[in-house]
mmCIF file of C-alpha atoms and ligand atoms in Angstrom:
data_model
loop_
_atom_site.group_PDB
_atom_site.id
_atom_site.type_symbol
_atom_site.label_atom_id
_atom_site.label_comp_id
_atom_site.label_asym_id
_atom_site.label_seq_id
_atom_site.Cartn_x
_atom_site.Cartn_y
_atom_site.Cartn_z
ATOM 1 C CA MET A 1 11.375 15.615 -5.439
ATOM 2 C CA ARG A 2 15.091 14.933 -5.075
ATOM 3 C CA LYS A 3 15.818 11.554 -3.512
ATOM 4 C CA ALA A 4 17.653 11.293 -0.225
ATOM 5 C CA SER A 5 20.708 9.122 0.337
ATOM 6 C CA ILE A 6 20.652 6.130 2.669
ATOM 7 C CA GLU A 7 23.142 8.023 4.857
ATOM 8 C CA LYS A 8 20.572 10.787 5.321
ATOM 9 C CA ALA A 9 17.887 8.253 6.304
ATOM 10 C CA ASN A 10 20.327 6.808 8.811
ATOM 11 C CA ALA A 11 21.256 10.212 10.247
ATOM 12 C CA ILE A 12 17.912 11.933 10.833
ATOM 13 C CA SER A 13 16.302 11.921 14.266
ATOM 14 C CA ARG A 14 13.909 9.163 15.302
ATOM 15 C CA ASP A 15 10.909 11.516 15.086
ATOM 16 C CA GLY A 16 12.116 12.861 11.756
ATOM 17 C CA PHE A 17 12.438 9.313 10.441
ATOM 18 C CA VAL A 18 8.902 8.380 11.475
ATOM 19 C CA GLU A 19 7.539 11.610 10.056
ATOM 20 C CA THR A 20 9.372 11.130 6.749
ATOM 21 C CA PHE A 21 8.668 7.430 6.258
ATOM 22 C CA GLY A 22 5.462 7.012 8.280
ATOM 23 C CA GLY A 23 3.366 7.074 5.098
ATOM 24 C CA LEU A 24 5.101 4.200 3.330
ATOM 25 C CA TYR A 25 2.570 1.871 4.900
ATOM 26 C CA GLU A 26 -0.777 3.611 4.524
ATOM 27 C CA SER A 27 -1.708 5.642 7.631
ATOM 28 C CA SER A 28 0.316 3.196 9.755
ATOM 29 C CA PRO A 29 3.392 4.991 11.149
ATOM 30 C CA TRP A 30 4.003 2.139 13.626
ATOM 31 C CA VAL A 31 5.691 0.296 10.760
ATOM 32 C CA ALA A 32 8.294 3.075 10.433
ATOM 33 C CA GLU A 33 8.707 3.050 14.219
ATOM 34 C CA GLY A 34 9.568 -0.649 14.062
ATOM 35 C CA ALA A 35 11.902 -0.277 11.087
ATOM 36 C CA GLU A 36 13.698 2.648 12.702
ATOM 37 C CA ARG A 37 15.026 0.398 15.458
ATOM 38 C CA GLU A 38 17.069 -1.490 12.876
ATOM 39 C CA ARG A 39 19.065 1.554 11.753
ATOM 40 C CA PRO A 40 21.653 2.029 10.389
ATOM 41 C CA PHE A 41 20.734 0.472 7.039
ATOM 42 C CA GLU A 42 23.441 -0.591 4.653
ATOM 43 C CA ASP A 43 21.459 0.173 1.511
ATOM 44 C CA PHE A 44 17.977 0.556 0.031
ATOM 45 C CA GLY A 45 17.210 -3.182 0.098
ATOM 46 C CA VAL A 46 18.182 -3.548 3.748
ATOM 47 C CA MET A 47 16.041 -0.536 4.639
ATOM 48 C CA LEU A 48 13.031 -1.918 2.797
ATOM 49 C CA ARG A 49 13.395 -5.314 4.447
ATOM 50 C CA ALA A 50 13.385 -3.635 7.877
ATOM 51 C CA PHE A 51 9.951 -2.204 7.056
ATOM 52 C CA GLU A 52 8.728 -5.570 5.768
ATOM 53 C CA ARG A 53 9.951 -7.299 8.928
ATOM 54 C CA ALA A 54 8.096 -4.792 11.111
ATOM 55 C CA VAL A 55 4.852 -5.801 9.382
ATOM 56 C CA ASP A 56 5.582 -9.507 9.221
ATOM 57 C CA GLY A 57 6.379 -9.554 12.949
ATOM 58 C CA ALA A 58 3.170 -7.717 13.931
ATOM 59 C CA SER A 59 0.103 -9.409 15.418
ATOM 60 C CA GLU A 60 -2.740 -10.669 13.234
ATOM 61 C CA LYS A 61 -4.871 -7.787 14.557
ATOM 62 C CA GLU A 62 -2.244 -5.185 13.575
ATOM 63 C CA LYS A 63 -1.924 -6.711 10.114
ATOM 64 C CA LEU A 64 -5.684 -6.571 9.678
ATOM 65 C CA ASP A 65 -5.723 -2.935 10.851
ATOM 66 C CA LEU A 66 -2.995 -2.133 8.321
ATOM 67 C CA ILE A 67 -5.009 -3.724 5.524
ATOM 68 C CA ARG A 68 -8.123 -1.873 6.652
ATOM 69 C CA ALA A 69 -6.255 1.461 6.695
ATOM 70 C CA HIS A 70 -6.350 1.375 2.884
ATOM 71 C CA PRO A 71 -9.063 3.349 1.136
ATOM 72 C CA ASP A 72 -11.167 1.735 -1.576
ATOM 73 C CA LEU A 73 -9.969 2.270 -5.119
ATOM 74 C CA ALA A 74 -12.140 4.988 -6.665
ATOM 75 C CA GLY A 75 -14.105 4.854 -3.427
ATOM 76 C CA LYS A 76 -15.719 7.417 -1.138
ATOM 77 C CA ALA A 77 -12.460 8.915 0.161
ATOM 78 C CA ALA A 78 -11.158 9.322 -3.400
ATOM 79 C CA VAL A 79 -14.336 11.083 -4.502
ATOM 80 C CA ALA A 80 -14.237 13.341 -1.443
ATOM 81 C CA GLY A 81 -10.566 14.229 -2.075
ATOM 82 C CA GLU A 82 -9.576 12.705 1.268
ATOM 83 C CA LEU A 83 -6.838 10.325 0.164
ATOM 84 C CA THR A 84 -3.290 10.498 1.454
ATOM 85 C CA GLU A 85 -0.928 12.133 -1.038
ATOM 86 C CA GLU A 86 0.642 8.769 -1.878
ATOM 87 C CA SER A 87 -2.634 6.992 -2.459
ATOM 88 C CA ALA A 88 -4.020 9.861 -4.546
ATOM 89 C CA SER A 89 -1.026 9.825 -6.883
ATOM 90 C CA GLU A 90 -1.136 6.009 -7.214
ATOM 91 C CA GLN A 91 -4.840 5.982 -7.986
ATOM 92 C CA THR A 92 -4.292 8.731 -10.563
ATOM 93 C CA SER A 93 -1.437 6.773 -12.181
ATOM 94 C CA ALA A 94 -3.827 3.926 -12.976
ATOM 95 C CA GLY A 95 -6.368 6.336 -14.446
ATOM 96 C CA LEU A 96 -8.771 6.059 -11.524
ATOM 97 C CA GLY A 97 -9.104 9.821 -11.265
ATOM 98 C CA ARG A 98 -10.906 9.979 -14.587
ATOM 99 C CA LEU A 99 -13.469 7.198 -14.768
ATOM 100 C CA SER A 100 -16.602 7.286 -16.874
ATOM 101 C CA GLU A 101 -19.831 6.827 -14.972
ATOM 102 C CA GLU A 102 -20.012 3.234 -16.116
ATOM 103 C CA GLU A 103 -16.432 2.501 -15.022
ATOM 104 C CA PHE A 104 -17.052 4.173 -11.688
ATOM 105 C CA GLU A 105 -20.057 1.917 -11.150
ATOM 106 C CA ARG A 106 -17.962 -1.151 -11.977
ATOM 107 C CA PHE A 107 -15.440 -0.136 -9.329
ATOM 108 C CA THR A 108 -18.231 0.516 -6.840
ATOM 109 C CA ARG A 109 -19.689 -2.947 -7.496
ATOM 110 C CA MET A 110 -16.257 -4.559 -7.287
ATOM 111 C CA ASN A 111 -15.446 -2.824 -3.981
ATOM 112 C CA ARG A 112 -18.794 -3.839 -2.497
ATOM 113 C CA ALA A 113 -18.566 -7.484 -3.603
ATOM 114 C CA TYR A 114 -14.979 -7.764 -2.352
ATOM 115 C CA HIS A 115 -15.852 -6.251 1.029
ATOM 116 C CA GLU A 116 -18.799 -8.612 1.385
ATOM 117 C CA ASN A 117 -16.596 -11.560 0.579
ATOM 118 C CA PHE A 118 -13.524 -10.789 2.685
ATOM 119 C CA GLU A 119 -14.446 -7.885 5.002
ATOM 120 C CA ILE A 120 -11.341 -5.967 3.938
ATOM 121 C CA PRO A 121 -10.717 -3.442 1.124
ATOM 122 C CA PHE A 122 -9.449 -4.757 -2.192
ATOM 123 C CA ILE A 123 -5.732 -3.934 -2.290
ATOM 124 C CA VAL A 124 -3.551 -4.171 -5.349
ATOM 125 C CA CYS A 125 -0.345 -2.357 -6.254
ATOM 126 C CA VAL A 126 -2.118 -0.043 -8.696
ATOM 127 C CA ARG A 127 1.076 1.365 -10.180
ATOM 128 C CA GLU A 128 1.555 -2.026 -11.863
ATOM 129 C CA HIS A 129 -1.939 -1.888 -13.336
ATOM 130 C CA THR A 130 -4.461 -0.160 -15.549
ATOM 131 C CA LYS A 131 -8.092 0.298 -14.564
ATOM 132 C CA GLU A 132 -9.057 -2.728 -16.679
ATOM 133 C CA SER A 133 -6.396 -5.000 -15.200
ATOM 134 C CA ILE A 134 -7.380 -3.942 -11.654
ATOM 135 C CA LEU A 135 -10.939 -5.130 -12.255
ATOM 136 C CA GLU A 136 -9.669 -8.359 -13.860
ATOM 137 C CA ASN A 137 -7.376 -8.950 -10.882
ATOM 138 C CA ALA A 138 -10.291 -8.463 -8.475
ATOM 139 C CA GLU A 139 -12.348 -10.960 -10.466
ATOM 140 C CA VAL A 140 -9.593 -13.590 -10.423
ATOM 141 C CA ARG A 141 -8.919 -13.091 -6.716
ATOM 142 C CA SER A 142 -12.599 -13.297 -5.760
ATOM 143 C CA SER A 143 -12.362 -17.113 -5.752
ATOM 144 C CA ASN A 144 -9.425 -17.120 -3.300
ATOM 145 C CA SER A 145 -9.837 -18.202 0.310
ATOM 146 C CA TYR A 146 -9.837 -15.617 3.104
ATOM 147 C CA ASP A 147 -6.321 -16.632 4.176
ATOM 148 C CA GLU A 148 -5.025 -16.377 0.615
ATOM 149 C CA GLU A 149 -6.458 -12.882 0.284
ATOM 150 C CA ILE A 150 -4.922 -11.699 3.570
ATOM 151 C CA LYS A 151 -1.587 -12.987 2.329
ATOM 152 C CA THR A 152 -2.066 -11.432 -1.119
ATOM 153 C CA ALA A 153 -3.141 -8.082 0.358
ATOM 154 C CA LEU A 154 -0.030 -7.955 2.565
ATOM 155 C CA GLY A 155 2.168 -8.853 -0.422
ATOM 156 C CA GLU A 156 0.627 -6.022 -2.439
ATOM 157 C CA ILE A 157 1.084 -3.642 0.500
ATOM 158 C CA HIS A 158 4.796 -4.515 0.601
ATOM 159 C CA LYS A 159 5.041 -3.799 -3.138
ATOM 160 C CA ILE A 160 3.260 -0.455 -2.694
ATOM 161 C CA ALA A 161 5.649 0.470 0.126
ATOM 162 C CA GLY A 162 8.683 -0.580 -1.944
ATOM 163 C CA MET A 163 7.642 1.735 -4.756
ATOM 164 C CA ARG A 164 6.946 4.562 -2.331
ATOM 165 C CA LEU A 165 10.373 4.111 -0.760
ATOM 166 C CA GLY A 166 11.961 3.930 -4.221
ATOM 167 C CA ASP A 167 10.574 7.426 -4.873
ATOM 168 C CA MET A 168 12.278 8.724 -1.759
ATOM 169 C CA ILE A 169 15.639 6.974 -1.423
ATOM 170 C CA GLU A 170 18.480 6.556 -3.870
ATOM 171 C CA GLY A 171 19.228 3.013 -5.009
ATOM 172 C CA GLY A 172 15.644 1.752 -5.252
ATOM 173 C CA GLU A 173 15.134 2.231 -8.974
ATOM 174 C CA LYS A 174 13.993 -0.777 -10.950
HETATM 175 N N1 LIG B 1 -3.033 0.185 -4.073
HETATM 176 C C1 LIG B 1 -2.172 1.211 -4.053
HETATM 177 N N2 LIG B 1 -2.614 2.162 -3.261
HETATM 178 C C2 LIG B 1 -3.801 1.721 -2.775
HETATM 179 C C3 LIG B 1 -4.736 2.288 -1.917
HETATM 180 O O1 LIG B 1 -4.562 3.383 -1.404
HETATM 181 N N3 LIG B 1 -5.854 1.550 -1.672
HETATM 182 C C4 LIG B 1 -6.064 0.336 -2.208
HETATM 183 N N4 LIG B 1 -7.198 -0.301 -1.911
HETATM 184 N N5 LIG B 1 -5.176 -0.244 -3.007
HETATM 185 C C5 LIG B 1 -4.074 0.473 -3.282
#
């Protein structure tokens, strides 16, 4: 997909903006609605920070809903082919689309243990990881406090959104 310029993101209609960027934060278009109010953006970084601010300024309940909008890694929605396009391609990039039975069971156990511990899905920016390092990361994070994990999950969500935006807008390449 060809990337759009920041000028284009500034020029499209409000509805068009929310439709185009509503998936940056998983199934949570209210983030794009909040960011849209800060247009025009000077560049990629300013645009991304507008999205981050929309999340950071939301209520605790909205933040928790955003976290809970994420599907489990190699979970039920992935198996059923019900992931959003973005999530499906991220999970594939870390090799989660082709797990052996044993690996799949390790993910299932990890997801269950994490949910029991924190009552949220385990969220990590999978594009920075392999399947092995995801499981290691979950193991390390399992001894965190609830508050630390909420903070970590939101940090990972911002990273995921930054990479998604980098795929769409010029100037976001690393
Ligand atoms: N990391 C990147 N994408 C996702 C996702 O869709 N779900 C979870 N749990 N973590 C992710």
